[in-house]
Structures are given as C-alpha cells and as structure tokens.
Coordinates of N, CA and C in Angstrom, one line a residue:
M1 N -31.7 50.3 71.7 CA -31.7 51.7 72.0 C -30.4 52.1 72.6
M2 N -29.8 51.3 73.4 CA -28.6 51.7 74.1 C -27.5 51.8 73.1
T3 N -27.4 51.0 72.0 CA -26.4 51.2 71.0 C -26.6 52.5 70.2
E4 N -27.9 52.8 70.0 CA -28.2 54.1 69.3 C -27.7 55.3 70.1
H5 N -28.0 55.2 71.4 CA -27.5 56.3 72.3 C -26.0 56.4 72.3
A6 N -25.3 55.2 72.3 CA -23.9 55.2 72.3 C -23.3 55.8 71.0
E7 N -24.0 55.5 69.9 CA -23.5 56.0 68.6 C -23.6 57.5 68.5
N8 N -24.6 58.1 69.1 CA -24.9 59.5 69.0 C -24.3 60.3 70.2
D9 N -23.6 59.6 71.1 CA -23.0 60.3 72.3 C -21.6 60.8 71.9
H10 N -21.5 62.1 71.9 CA -20.2 62.7 71.5 C -19.5 63.3 72.8
T11 N -19.9 62.9 73.9 CA -19.3 63.4 75.2 C -17.8 63.3 75.2
A12 N -17.3 62.1 74.9 CA -15.9 61.9 75.0 C -15.1 62.8 74.0
A13 N -15.6 63.0 72.8 CA -15.0 63.8 71.9 C -15.0 65.3 72.3
F14 N -16.1 65.7 72.9 CA -16.2 67.1 73.4 C -15.3 67.3 74.6
A15 N -15.2 66.3 75.5 CA -14.3 66.4 76.6 C -12.8 66.5 76.1
E16 N -12.4 65.7 75.2 CA -11.1 65.8 74.7 C -10.8 67.1 74.0
A17 N -11.8 67.6 73.2 CA -11.6 68.9 72.5 C -11.5 70.1 73.5
F18 N -12.4 70.0 74.6 CA -12.3 71.1 75.6 C -10.9 71.0 76.3
Y19 N -10.4 69.8 76.5 CA -9.1 69.7 77.2 C -8.0 70.3 76.3
I20 N -8.0 70.0 75.1 CA -7.0 70.5 74.1 C -7.1 72.0 74.1
A21 N -8.3 72.5 74.0 CA -8.5 74.0 73.9 C -8.1 74.6 75.3
N22 N -8.2 73.9 76.4 CA -7.8 74.5 77.7 C -6.3 74.7 77.7
L23 N -5.6 73.8 77.0 CA -4.1 74.0 77.0 C -3.7 75.3 76.3
L24 N -4.5 75.7 75.3 CA -4.1 76.9 74.6 C -4.8 78.2 75.2
F25 N -6.0 78.0 75.7 CA -6.8 79.1 76.3 C -7.2 78.7 77.7
V26 N -6.3 78.9 78.6 CA -6.5 78.4 80.0 C -7.6 79.2 80.6
G27 N -8.6 78.5 81.2 CA -9.6 79.1 82.0 C -11.0 78.8 81.5
F28 N -11.4 79.4 80.3 CA -12.7 79.3 79.8 C -13.1 77.8 79.5
F29 N -12.2 77.1 78.8 CA -12.5 75.8 78.4 C -12.3 74.8 79.6
Y30 N -11.6 75.2 80.6 CA -11.6 74.4 81.8 C -12.9 74.4 82.5
L31 N -13.5 75.6 82.5 CA -14.9 75.7 83.1 C -15.9 75.0 82.2
A32 N -15.7 75.0 80.9 CA -16.6 74.3 80.0 C -16.5 72.8 80.2
L33 N -15.3 72.3 80.5 CA -15.1 70.9 80.8 C -15.8 70.5 82.0
W34 N -15.8 71.3 83.1 CA -16.6 71.0 84.3 C -18.1 71.1 84.0
A35 N -18.5 72.0 83.2 CA -19.9 72.1 82.8 C -20.4 70.8 82.1
L36 N -19.5 70.3 81.2 CA -19.8 69.1 80.5 C -19.9 67.9 81.4
F37 N -19.0 67.9 82.4 CA -19.0 66.8 83.4 C -20.4 66.8 84.2
F38 N -20.8 68.0 84.6 CA -22.0 68.0 85.4 C -23.3 67.8 84.6
M39 N -23.2 68.1 83.3 CA -24.4 67.9 82.5 C -24.5 66.5 81.9
R40 N -23.4 65.8 81.6 CA -23.5 64.6 80.9 C -22.9 63.4 81.6
Y41 N -22.3 63.5 82.7 CA -21.6 62.3 83.3 C -22.5 61.1 83.6
K42 N -23.7 61.4 84.1 CA -24.6 60.3 84.5 C -25.3 59.6 83.3
Q43 N -25.4 60.3 82.2 CA -26.1 59.8 81.1 C -25.3 59.2 80.0
T44 N -24.0 59.2 80.1 CA -23.1 58.8 79.1 C -22.5 57.4 79.3
S45 N -21.9 56.9 78.2 CA -21.3 55.5 78.3 C -20.1 55.5 79.2
S46 N -19.7 54.2 79.5 CA -18.5 54.1 80.3 C -17.2 54.5 79.7
I47 N -17.1 54.4 78.4 CA -15.9 54.9 77.7 C -15.9 56.4 77.7
A48 N -17.0 57.0 77.5 CA -17.1 58.5 77.6 C -16.8 59.0 79.0
K49 N -17.3 58.3 80.0 CA -17.0 58.6 81.4 C -15.5 58.6 81.7
H50 N -14.8 57.5 81.1 CA -13.4 57.4 81.3 C -12.7 58.6 80.7
H51 N -13.0 58.9 79.4 CA -12.4 60.1 78.8 C -12.7 61.3 79.5
L52 N -13.9 61.5 80.0 CA -14.3 62.8 80.7 C -13.5 62.9 82.0
I53 N -13.4 61.8 82.8 CA -12.7 61.9 84.1 C -11.2 62.2 83.8
Q54 N -10.6 61.5 82.9 CA -9.2 61.7 82.6 C -8.9 63.2 82.1
C55 N -9.8 63.7 81.3 CA -9.6 65.1 80.8 C -9.8 66.1 82.0
L56 N -10.6 65.8 82.9 CA -10.8 66.7 84.1 C -9.5 66.6 84.9
V57 N -9.0 65.4 85.2 CA -7.8 65.3 86.0 C -6.6 65.9 85.4
V58 N -6.3 65.6 84.1 CA -5.2 66.2 83.4 C -5.4 67.7 83.2
G59 N -6.6 68.1 82.9 CA -6.9 69.5 82.7 C -6.6 70.3 84.0
T60 N -7.0 69.7 85.1 CA -6.8 70.3 86.4 C -5.3 70.4 86.7
L61 N -4.5 69.4 86.3 CA -3.1 69.4 86.5 C -2.4 70.5 85.7
S62 N -2.8 70.5 84.4 CA -2.1 71.6 83.5 C -2.5 73.0 83.9
T63 N -3.8 73.2 84.3 CA -4.2 74.5 84.7 C -3.6 74.9 86.1
S64 N -3.4 73.9 86.9 CA -2.7 74.2 88.2 C -1.2 74.6 88.0
I65 N -0.6 73.9 87.1 CA 0.8 74.3 86.8 C 0.9 75.7 86.2
F66 N -0.1 76.0 85.3 CA -0.1 77.4 84.7 C -0.4 78.4 85.8
I67 N -1.3 78.2 86.7 CA -1.6 79.1 87.8 C -0.4 79.3 88.8
L68 N 0.2 78.2 89.1 CA 1.4 78.2 90.0 C 2.5 79.1 89.4
I69 N 2.8 78.9 88.1 CA 3.8 79.7 87.4 C 3.5 81.1 87.4
N70 N 2.2 81.5 87.1 CA 1.8 82.9 87.1 C 1.8 83.5 88.5
G71 N 1.4 82.7 89.5 CA 1.4 83.2 90.9 C 2.9 83.4 91.3
Y72 N 3.8 82.6 91.0 CA 5.2 82.8 91.3 C 5.7 84.0 90.6
I73 N 5.4 84.3 89.4 CA 5.8 85.4 88.7 C 5.3 86.7 89.3
I74 N 4.0 86.7 89.7 CA 3.4 87.9 90.3 C 4.0 88.2 91.7
L75 N 4.2 87.1 92.4 CA 4.8 87.3 93.8 C 6.2 87.7 93.8
T76 N 7.0 87.4 92.8 CA 8.4 87.6 92.8 C 8.8 88.8 92.0
T77 N 9.0 88.6 90.7 CA 9.7 89.6 89.9 C 8.7 90.4 88.9
G78 N 7.5 89.9 88.7 CA 6.6 90.6 87.8 C 6.8 90.0 86.4
Y79 N 5.9 90.5 85.5 CA 5.9 89.9 84.2 C 7.0 90.6 83.3
A80 N 7.5 91.7 83.7 CA 8.5 92.3 82.9 C 9.9 91.9 83.4
S81 N 10.1 90.6 83.4 CA 11.4 90.1 83.9 C 11.8 88.9 83.1
L82 N 13.1 88.5 83.3 CA 13.6 87.3 82.6 C 13.0 86.1 83.2
T83 N 12.7 86.1 84.5 CA 12.1 84.9 85.1 C 10.7 84.6 84.5
A84 N 9.9 85.6 84.3 CA 8.6 85.4 83.7 C 8.8 84.8 82.3
L85 N 9.7 85.4 81.5 CA 9.9 84.9 80.1 C 10.3 83.5 80.1
L86 N 11.3 83.1 80.9 CA 11.9 81.8 80.9 C 10.8 80.8 81.4
S87 N 10.1 81.1 82.5 CA 9.2 80.1 83.1 C 8.0 79.9 82.2
L88 N 7.5 81.0 81.6 CA 6.4 80.8 80.6 C 6.8 80.1 79.3
E89 N 8.0 80.4 78.9 CA 8.6 79.7 77.7 C 8.7 78.2 78.0
L90 N 9.2 77.9 79.1 CA 9.4 76.4 79.5 C 8.0 75.8 79.6
Y91 N 7.0 76.5 80.1 CA 5.7 75.9 80.2 C 5.1 75.6 78.8
F92 N 5.2 76.6 77.9 CA 4.6 76.5 76.6 C 5.5 75.6 75.6
M93 N 6.8 75.5 75.9 CA 7.6 74.6 75.1 C 7.8 73.2 75.5
L94 N 7.6 73.0 76.8 CA 7.8 71.6 77.4 C 6.5 71.0 77.9
V95 N 5.8 71.7 78.7 CA 4.6 71.1 79.4 C 3.4 71.0 78.4
V96 N 3.1 72.0 77.7 CA 2.0 72.0 76.8 C 2.1 70.9 75.7
P97 N 3.3 70.8 75.0 CA 3.3 69.7 74.0 C 3.2 68.3 74.5
I98 N 3.6 68.1 75.7 CA 3.5 66.7 76.3 C 2.0 66.5 76.6
F99 N 1.3 67.4 77.2 CA -0.1 67.3 77.4 C -0.9 67.3 76.1
L100 N -0.5 68.1 75.2 CA -1.2 68.1 73.9 C -1.1 66.8 73.1
L101 N 0.0 66.2 73.1 CA 0.2 64.9 72.4 C -0.8 63.9 73.0
A102 N -0.9 63.8 74.3 CA -1.8 62.8 74.9 C -3.3 63.2 74.6
G103 N -3.5 64.5 74.5 CA -4.9 65.0 74.2 C -5.3 64.7 72.8
I104 N -4.3 64.8 71.9 CA -4.6 64.5 70.4 C -4.9 63.0 70.2
I105 N -4.1 62.2 70.9 CA -4.3 60.7 70.8 C -5.6 60.4 71.4
G106 N -5.9 61.0 72.6 CA -7.2 60.7 73.2 C -8.4 61.2 72.4
F107 N -8.2 62.3 71.7 CA -9.3 62.8 70.8 C -9.6 61.9 69.6
T108 N -8.5 61.4 69.0 CA -8.7 60.5 67.9 C -9.4 59.2 68.4
K109 N -9.0 58.7 69.5 CA -9.7 57.5 70.1 C -11.1 57.8 70.4
A110 N -11.4 59.0 71.0 CA -12.8 59.3 71.4 C -13.7 59.4 70.1
I111 N -13.2 59.9 69.1 CA -14.0 60.1 67.8 C -14.3 58.7 67.3
K112 N -13.4 57.7 67.4 CA -13.6 56.4 67.0 C -14.4 55.5 67.9
G113 N -14.7 56.1 69.1 CA -15.4 55.4 70.2 C -14.6 54.4 70.9
L114 N -13.3 54.5 70.9 CA -12.4 53.6 71.6 C -12.0 54.2 73.0
D115 N -11.6 53.3 73.9 CA -11.1 53.8 75.2 C -9.6 54.1 75.1
Y116 N -9.2 55.0 75.9 CA -7.8 55.4 75.9 C -7.4 55.9 77.3
S117 N -6.3 55.4 77.8 CA -5.8 55.8 79.1 C -4.6 56.6 78.9
Y118 N -4.6 57.8 79.5 CA -3.5 58.8 79.5 C -2.3 58.1 80.3
P119 N -1.1 58.4 79.8 CA 0.0 57.8 80.5 C 0.1 58.4 81.9
L120 N 0.5 57.6 82.9 CA 0.7 58.0 84.3 C -0.6 58.3 85.0
V121 N -1.6 58.9 84.4 CA -2.8 59.3 85.0 C -4.0 58.4 84.7
G122 N -4.1 57.9 83.5 CA -5.2 57.1 83.1 C -5.5 55.9 83.9
K123 N -4.5 55.1 84.3 CA -4.7 53.9 85.0 C -5.2 54.1 86.4
V124 N -4.9 55.3 87.0 CA -5.3 55.6 88.4 C -6.8 55.9 88.4
F125 N -7.2 56.7 87.4 CA -8.6 57.2 87.4 C -9.4 56.4 86.5

C-alpha cells in the first residue's frame, strides 16, 4: 500500500511547478506553495517532503529579492525611472534564470520520483 501511495503522490511535482510559476508570477503561486505545504506535508513521502521544503525556501528567497527590489524602487525614485528599469531588468535577466534552471532540473527529478538537492540551499534543508 505504501508503494501505491508513493506512485500516486505528485506533491513533489506540484511543488516544483508552483515554484517555477512563482518565478514568473510572483505572489499567487507562492501562496499556493504554502497551501500545498500545509495540506500535504504530513502525508507525503520523504522525497516529496525534501522537494517541498526546498521549493519553499528558494521560493521565499526569490520572492524576498523581488519584494526588496520593488520596495527600494517605491521608496527612492519610483517606477518611471532608470533605476527601476535597470534593477528589474537585472532581476529578470540574472536572478530568475538561475532560479529557473534549478527549478526545471528539480521538476524533472520530481516527475521521475528522484531526490534532488538545490545548489547552496538543498544540503542545508
């Protein structure tokens, strides 16, 4: 019965998908990731728990970076400025692809039912 439950458990794939979607649409999918955590964490396999925790940590990190950049823009020059353009361009051209690459690799591993540790963050959590 445990193997049947593990075969039908798609929590890890959903966590990785919500994480990837959060990189592109910040906010809604971050909340969906937390909802998935509260609904499925206790009932899922250890591999899915590892994927879920990593997605939460890295999703929190990327969302925090996005909020900090936007907060800085609002408090200083506003959105109609060169500072806003450059900082958001740097975020979407440098930060998002790095996080996205790790998310895509994690998603493919999650679909196959394999464990994956995110670089720099995965070993800690």
